[in-house]
Amino acid sequence: MSEGKKKAFLDDVSKGDTNLKSVTPKVSDNLTRTKVLGNIKKGAELNKVTKPSEELTRAQKYQFRKERAEAKGESFVEKLDEEGLKFFNEIASAPFSEQAVAFLNAYWGEVGAQAEFIYSVAWDKFKYADMHARGINYVHKYKEGNMLEFDIGLYFYEQLCKFLEDEKNSDWKDEKFAPSQPKLVTAIVRKKELRDKVDVNFDGHVSMLEYLLYQYRSVANPADFVTRSMNHDEHPEIRKARLALEEVNKRIQEYEAEKQRLTNDSKKSGVKGLRAKNMLAQLNAGPLWEKLQAALITAEAAVRIATKKYGGKSYKKSSGGGGRAMGSSEGSIWWLNRDLREKKEKYGKTKK
């Protein structure tokens, strides 16, 4: 605007000329928008927003938020509500194996083909990392944990990647286990990933459940896991089989502890060393071995009954009932049979 036109415009305004065009201000950036909103007078009437119906189920709310996020082109990572977070923390505080079973129960249709990798590789490395952190060298002295600190989480990933890079473990690099392969990144990137993405409940630790949800994030996420798993419980027969296998674990620990003691004593000289060698030779005919065999027989029967009656089914707990929630039983049944098979191979009657 030239100086002459500007002066004429100001003169018209000063004379009270109201024949001016009405314009609508355009908000071009967030800062301007903030300034405009900040100037809204107190008491001004604003448009009301209808609150979503409280009658929606958890699954419906989950689906609504997912579709809304996808419509906005956002990646969907939903925060857990108070009830969901409480349930998630309950599962994440269970032993590693029970967390893995809960995950497999929820996502058996999507990741059932990865169950062997989860059992034989991921679970094994999780336990190894936990033993390393606690300074435990013997399996029979180890009580299964439920979470790893971030630094030990980094160690877990390091050991997992080393295991998979070893040529003798090439079978685990097969294409069928592609969804289970960890992404190779630097330690700095991995630690940031653990803190910002894997640690769902922000407790500064990594649980087996959090690792699994992140590893298989193409089909799983925390909110969906809670939706699938909540309000379901293990069937009593499945729980009975699980507890029977826990009893086998106790008998194994007793047997291995005595075996280790006798092995150490057998290396000593004199009468004590000779006596230990003799007792070691007879260990598999002693009471500890017989108790272990009895526990295995009981566990095998319990697993067989659970598999026959409830394999592939889900069990919804009654209202007001206590107990830990789970989804379908496919993962539970598979894990029970896999665990039993391994124990029988190591400690069954054919062992010499």
GROMACS .gro file of C-alpha atoms in nm, residues 79-297:
model
  219
   79LYS     CA    1  -0.202  -4.633   2.653
   80LEU     CA    2  -0.348  -4.873   2.906
   81ASP     CA    3  -0.625  -4.752   3.135
   82GLU     CA    4  -0.598  -4.805   3.511
   83GLU     CA    5  -0.772  -5.142   3.505
   84GLY     CA    6  -0.574  -5.261   3.204
   85LEU     CA    7  -0.243  -5.152   3.354
   86LYS     CA    8  -0.320  -5.334   3.679
   87PHE     CA    9  -0.392  -5.654   3.488
   88PHE     CA   10  -0.083  -5.609   3.269
   89ASN     CA   11   0.140  -5.562   3.575
   90GLU     CA   12  -0.008  -5.875   3.733
   91ILE     CA   13   0.091  -6.087   3.433
   92ALA     CA   14   0.430  -5.915   3.400
   93SER     CA   15   0.513  -5.996   3.763
   94ALA     CA   16   0.468  -6.371   3.706
   95PRO     CA   17   0.769  -6.595   3.621
   96PHE     CA   18   0.906  -6.563   3.266
   97SER     CA   19   0.747  -6.890   3.154
   98GLU     CA   20   0.399  -6.790   3.272
   99GLN     CA   21   0.431  -6.458   3.091
  100ALA     CA   22   0.523  -6.644   2.773
  101VAL     CA   23   0.225  -6.877   2.812
  102ALA     CA   24  -0.012  -6.582   2.864
  103PHE     CA   25   0.121  -6.424   2.544
  104LEU     CA   26   0.086  -6.748   2.346
  105ASN     CA   27  -0.266  -6.799   2.478
  106ALA     CA   28  -0.363  -6.453   2.353
  107TYR     CA   29  -0.191  -6.476   2.012
  108TRP     CA   30  -0.177  -6.846   1.932
  109GLY     CA   31  -0.343  -6.795   1.594
  110GLU     CA   32  -0.086  -6.536   1.494
  111VAL     CA   33   0.238  -6.660   1.655
  112GLY     CA   34   0.177  -7.024   1.741
  113ALA     CA   35   0.433  -7.120   1.476
  114GLN     CA   36   0.696  -6.930   1.679
  115ALA     CA   37   0.628  -7.119   2.003
  116GLU     CA   38   0.937  -7.340   1.971
  117PHE     CA   39   1.163  -7.037   1.923
  118ILE     CA   40   1.006  -6.865   2.223
  119TYR     CA   41   1.052  -7.175   2.439
  120SER     CA   42   1.394  -7.298   2.327
  121VAL     CA   43   1.570  -6.970   2.247
  122ALA     CA   44   1.406  -6.657   2.388
  123TRP     CA   45   1.301  -6.808   2.723
  124ASP     CA   46   1.637  -6.980   2.763
  125LYS     CA   47   1.829  -6.656   2.697
  126PHE     CA   48   1.602  -6.462   2.931
  127LYS     CA   49   1.681  -6.708   3.212
  128TYR     CA   50   2.052  -6.704   3.126
  129ALA     CA   51   2.060  -6.323   3.141
  130ASP     CA   52   1.878  -6.329   3.476
  131MET     CA   53   2.125  -6.585   3.614
  132HIS     CA   54   2.414  -6.371   3.490
  133ALA     CA   55   2.270  -6.067   3.670
  134ARG     CA   56   2.234  -6.262   3.995
  135GLY     CA   57   2.570  -6.433   3.972
  136ILE     CA   58   2.419  -6.783   3.961
  137ASN     CA   59   2.619  -7.051   3.779
  138TYR     CA   60   2.409  -7.362   3.833
  139VAL     CA   61   2.055  -7.408   3.699
  140HIS     CA   62   1.946  -7.609   4.004
  141LYS     CA   63   2.020  -7.303   4.221
  142TYR     CA   64   1.815  -7.070   4.004
  143LYS     CA   65   1.459  -6.960   4.083
  144GLU     CA   66   1.293  -6.819   3.773
  145GLY     CA   67   1.264  -6.441   3.770
  146ASN     CA   68   1.008  -6.206   3.615
  147MET     CA   69   1.195  -5.902   3.480
  148LEU     CA   70   1.536  -5.771   3.375
  149GLU     CA   71   1.688  -5.431   3.439
  150PHE     CA   72   1.762  -5.230   3.123
  151ASP     CA   73   2.134  -5.309   3.126
  152ILE     CA   74   2.060  -5.680   3.162
  153GLY     CA   75   1.798  -5.641   2.891
  154LEU     CA   76   2.077  -5.518   2.664
  155TYR     CA   77   2.283  -5.821   2.767
  156PHE     CA   78   1.989  -6.047   2.677
  157TYR     CA   79   1.967  -5.901   2.327
  158GLU     CA   80   2.344  -5.925   2.288
  159GLN     CA   81   2.344  -6.294   2.382
  160LEU     CA   82   2.041  -6.363   2.164
  161CYS     CA   83   2.206  -6.205   1.859
  162LYS     CA   84   2.534  -6.392   1.924
  163PHE     CA   85   2.344  -6.720   1.951
  164LEU     CA   86   2.170  -6.663   1.619
  165GLU     CA   87   2.492  -6.558   1.444
  166ASP     CA   88   2.661  -6.886   1.542
  167GLU     CA   89   2.663  -7.124   1.243
  168LYS     CA   90   2.576  -7.426   1.460
  169ASN     CA   91   2.246  -7.255   1.544
  170SER     CA   92   2.158  -7.187   1.180
  171ASP     CA   93   1.830  -7.381   1.211
  172TRP     CA   94   1.690  -7.096   1.418
  173LYS     CA   95   1.765  -6.857   1.131
  174ASP     CA   96   1.527  -7.048   0.907
  175GLU     CA   97   1.266  -6.842   0.725
  176LYS     CA   98   0.986  -6.993   0.935
  177PHE     CA   99   1.135  -6.816   1.238
  178ALA     CA  100   1.174  -6.482   1.059
  179PRO     CA  101   0.917  -6.306   1.286
  180SER     CA  102   1.131  -6.399   1.588
  181GLN     CA  103   1.459  -6.255   1.460
  182PRO     CA  104   1.571  -5.947   1.658
  183LYS     CA  105   1.664  -5.632   1.469
  184LEU     CA  106   2.039  -5.565   1.475
  185VAL     CA  107   2.104  -5.218   1.622
  186THR     CA  108   2.372  -5.047   1.832
  187ALA     CA  109   2.363  -5.065   2.212
  188ILE     CA  110   2.266  -4.695   2.232
  189VAL     CA  111   1.972  -4.742   1.995
  190ARG     CA  112   1.870  -5.062   2.173
  191LYS     CA  113   1.867  -4.895   2.515
  192LYS     CA  114   1.654  -4.608   2.382
  193GLU     CA  115   1.424  -4.865   2.223
  194LEU     CA  116   1.389  -5.052   2.553
  195ARG     CA  117   1.311  -4.732   2.741
  196ASP     CA  118   1.075  -4.569   2.489
  197LYS     CA  119   0.901  -4.865   2.326
  198VAL     CA  120   0.949  -5.196   2.507
  199ASP     CA  121   0.894  -5.082   2.868
  200VAL     CA  122   0.513  -5.067   2.857
  201ASN     CA  123   0.455  -4.990   3.227
  202PHE     CA  124   0.754  -4.754   3.260
  203ASP     CA  125   0.903  -4.937   3.558
  204GLY     CA  126   1.260  -4.929   3.429
  205HIS     CA  127   1.264  -5.305   3.361
  206VAL     CA  128   1.195  -5.542   3.074
  207SER     CA  129   0.961  -5.833   3.133
  208MET     CA  130   0.927  -6.139   2.910
  209LEU     CA  131   0.578  -6.019   2.818
  210GLU     CA  132   0.703  -5.675   2.713
  211TYR     CA  133   0.978  -5.833   2.501
  212LEU     CA  134   0.728  -6.063   2.326
  213LEU     CA  135   0.475  -5.787   2.262
  214TYR     CA  136   0.744  -5.571   2.103
  215GLN     CA  137   0.910  -5.851   1.906
  216TYR     CA  138   0.575  -5.951   1.753
  217ARG     CA  139   0.434  -5.597   1.736
  218SER     CA  140   0.309  -5.652   1.380
  219VAL     CA  141   0.024  -5.858   1.531
  220ALA     CA  142   0.030  -5.766   1.901
  221ASN     CA  143   0.026  -5.467   2.134
  222PRO     CA  144  -0.032  -5.419   2.509
  223ALA     CA  145  -0.390  -5.291   2.490
  224ASP     CA  146  -0.496  -5.568   2.255
  225PHE     CA  147  -0.326  -5.826   2.479
  226VAL     CA  148  -0.526  -5.703   2.778
  227THR     CA  149  -0.847  -5.708   2.575
  228ARG     CA  150  -0.788  -6.065   2.460
  229SER     CA  151  -0.669  -6.199   2.794
  230MET     CA  152  -0.877  -6.025   3.058
  231ASN     CA  153  -1.161  -6.209   3.234
  232HIS     CA  154  -1.030  -6.551   3.137
  233ASP     CA  155  -0.851  -6.795   3.362
  234GLU     CA  156  -0.666  -7.123   3.338
  235HIS     CA  157  -0.892  -7.424   3.351
  236PRO     CA  158  -0.847  -7.609   3.683
  237GLU     CA  159  -0.708  -7.916   3.504
  238ILE     CA  160  -0.449  -7.704   3.324
  239ARG     CA  161  -0.349  -7.541   3.652
  240LYS     CA  162  -0.320  -7.885   3.811
  241ALA     CA  163  -0.083  -7.998   3.532
  242ARG     CA  164   0.126  -7.683   3.565
  243LEU     CA  165   0.163  -7.730   3.939
  244ALA     CA  166   0.255  -8.096   3.885
  245LEU     CA  167   0.540  -7.986   3.658
  246GLU     CA  168   0.650  -7.733   3.921
  247GLU     CA  169   0.676  -8.025   4.163
  248VAL     CA  170   0.898  -8.202   3.909
  249ASN     CA  171   1.118  -7.891   3.904
  250LYS     CA  172   1.157  -7.910   4.282
  251ARG     CA  173   1.259  -8.277   4.263
  252ILE     CA  174   1.506  -8.199   3.985
  253GLN     CA  175   1.666  -7.924   4.193
  254GLU     CA  176   1.704  -8.159   4.489
  255TYR     CA  177   1.856  -8.431   4.270
  256GLU     CA  178   2.095  -8.194   4.090
  257ALA     CA  179   2.204  -8.027   4.414
  258GLU     CA  180   2.298  -8.364   4.564
  259LYS     CA  181   2.469  -8.470   4.241
  260GLN     CA  182   2.676  -8.151   4.243
  261ARG     CA  183   2.771  -8.199   4.608
  262LEU     CA  184   2.881  -8.557   4.552
  263THR     CA  185   3.071  -8.464   4.235
  264ASN     CA  186   3.267  -8.200   4.423
  265ASP     CA  187   3.339  -8.437   4.715
  266SER     CA  188   3.444  -8.719   4.480
  267LYS     CA  189   3.741  -8.508   4.370
  268LYS     CA  190   3.879  -8.505   4.722
  269SER     CA  191   4.139  -8.753   4.839
  270GLY     CA  192   4.102  -9.015   5.108
  271VAL     CA  193   3.800  -9.194   5.246
  272LYS     CA  194   3.567  -8.897   5.193
  273GLY     CA  195   3.643  -8.888   4.822
  274LEU     CA  196   3.595  -9.263   4.777
  275ARG     CA  197   3.270  -9.257   4.970
  276ALA     CA  198   3.136  -8.973   4.753
  277LYS     CA  199   3.228  -9.164   4.434
  278ASN     CA  200   3.037  -9.467   4.558
  279MET     CA  201   2.729  -9.262   4.650
  280LEU     CA  202   2.741  -9.084   4.314
  281ALA     CA  203   2.740  -9.418   4.130
  282GLN     CA  204   2.428  -9.522   4.323
  283LEU     CA  205   2.247  -9.188   4.300
  284ASN     CA  206   2.009  -9.304   4.026
  285ALA     CA  207   1.891  -9.589   4.245
  286GLY     CA  208   1.840  -9.376   4.555
  287PRO     CA  209   1.536  -9.205   4.708
  288LEU     CA  210   1.590  -8.869   4.533
  289TRP     CA  211   1.578  -9.038   4.193
  290GLU     CA  212   1.268  -9.239   4.287
  291LYS     CA  213   1.085  -8.925   4.406
  292LEU     CA  214   1.175  -8.754   4.080
  293GLN     CA  215   1.037  -9.047   3.879
  294ALA     CA  216   0.715  -9.046   4.081
  295ALA     CA  217   0.671  -8.671   4.021
  296LEU     CA  218   0.727  -8.721   3.648
  297ILE     CA  219   0.462  -8.993   3.631
   0.00000   0.00000   0.00000
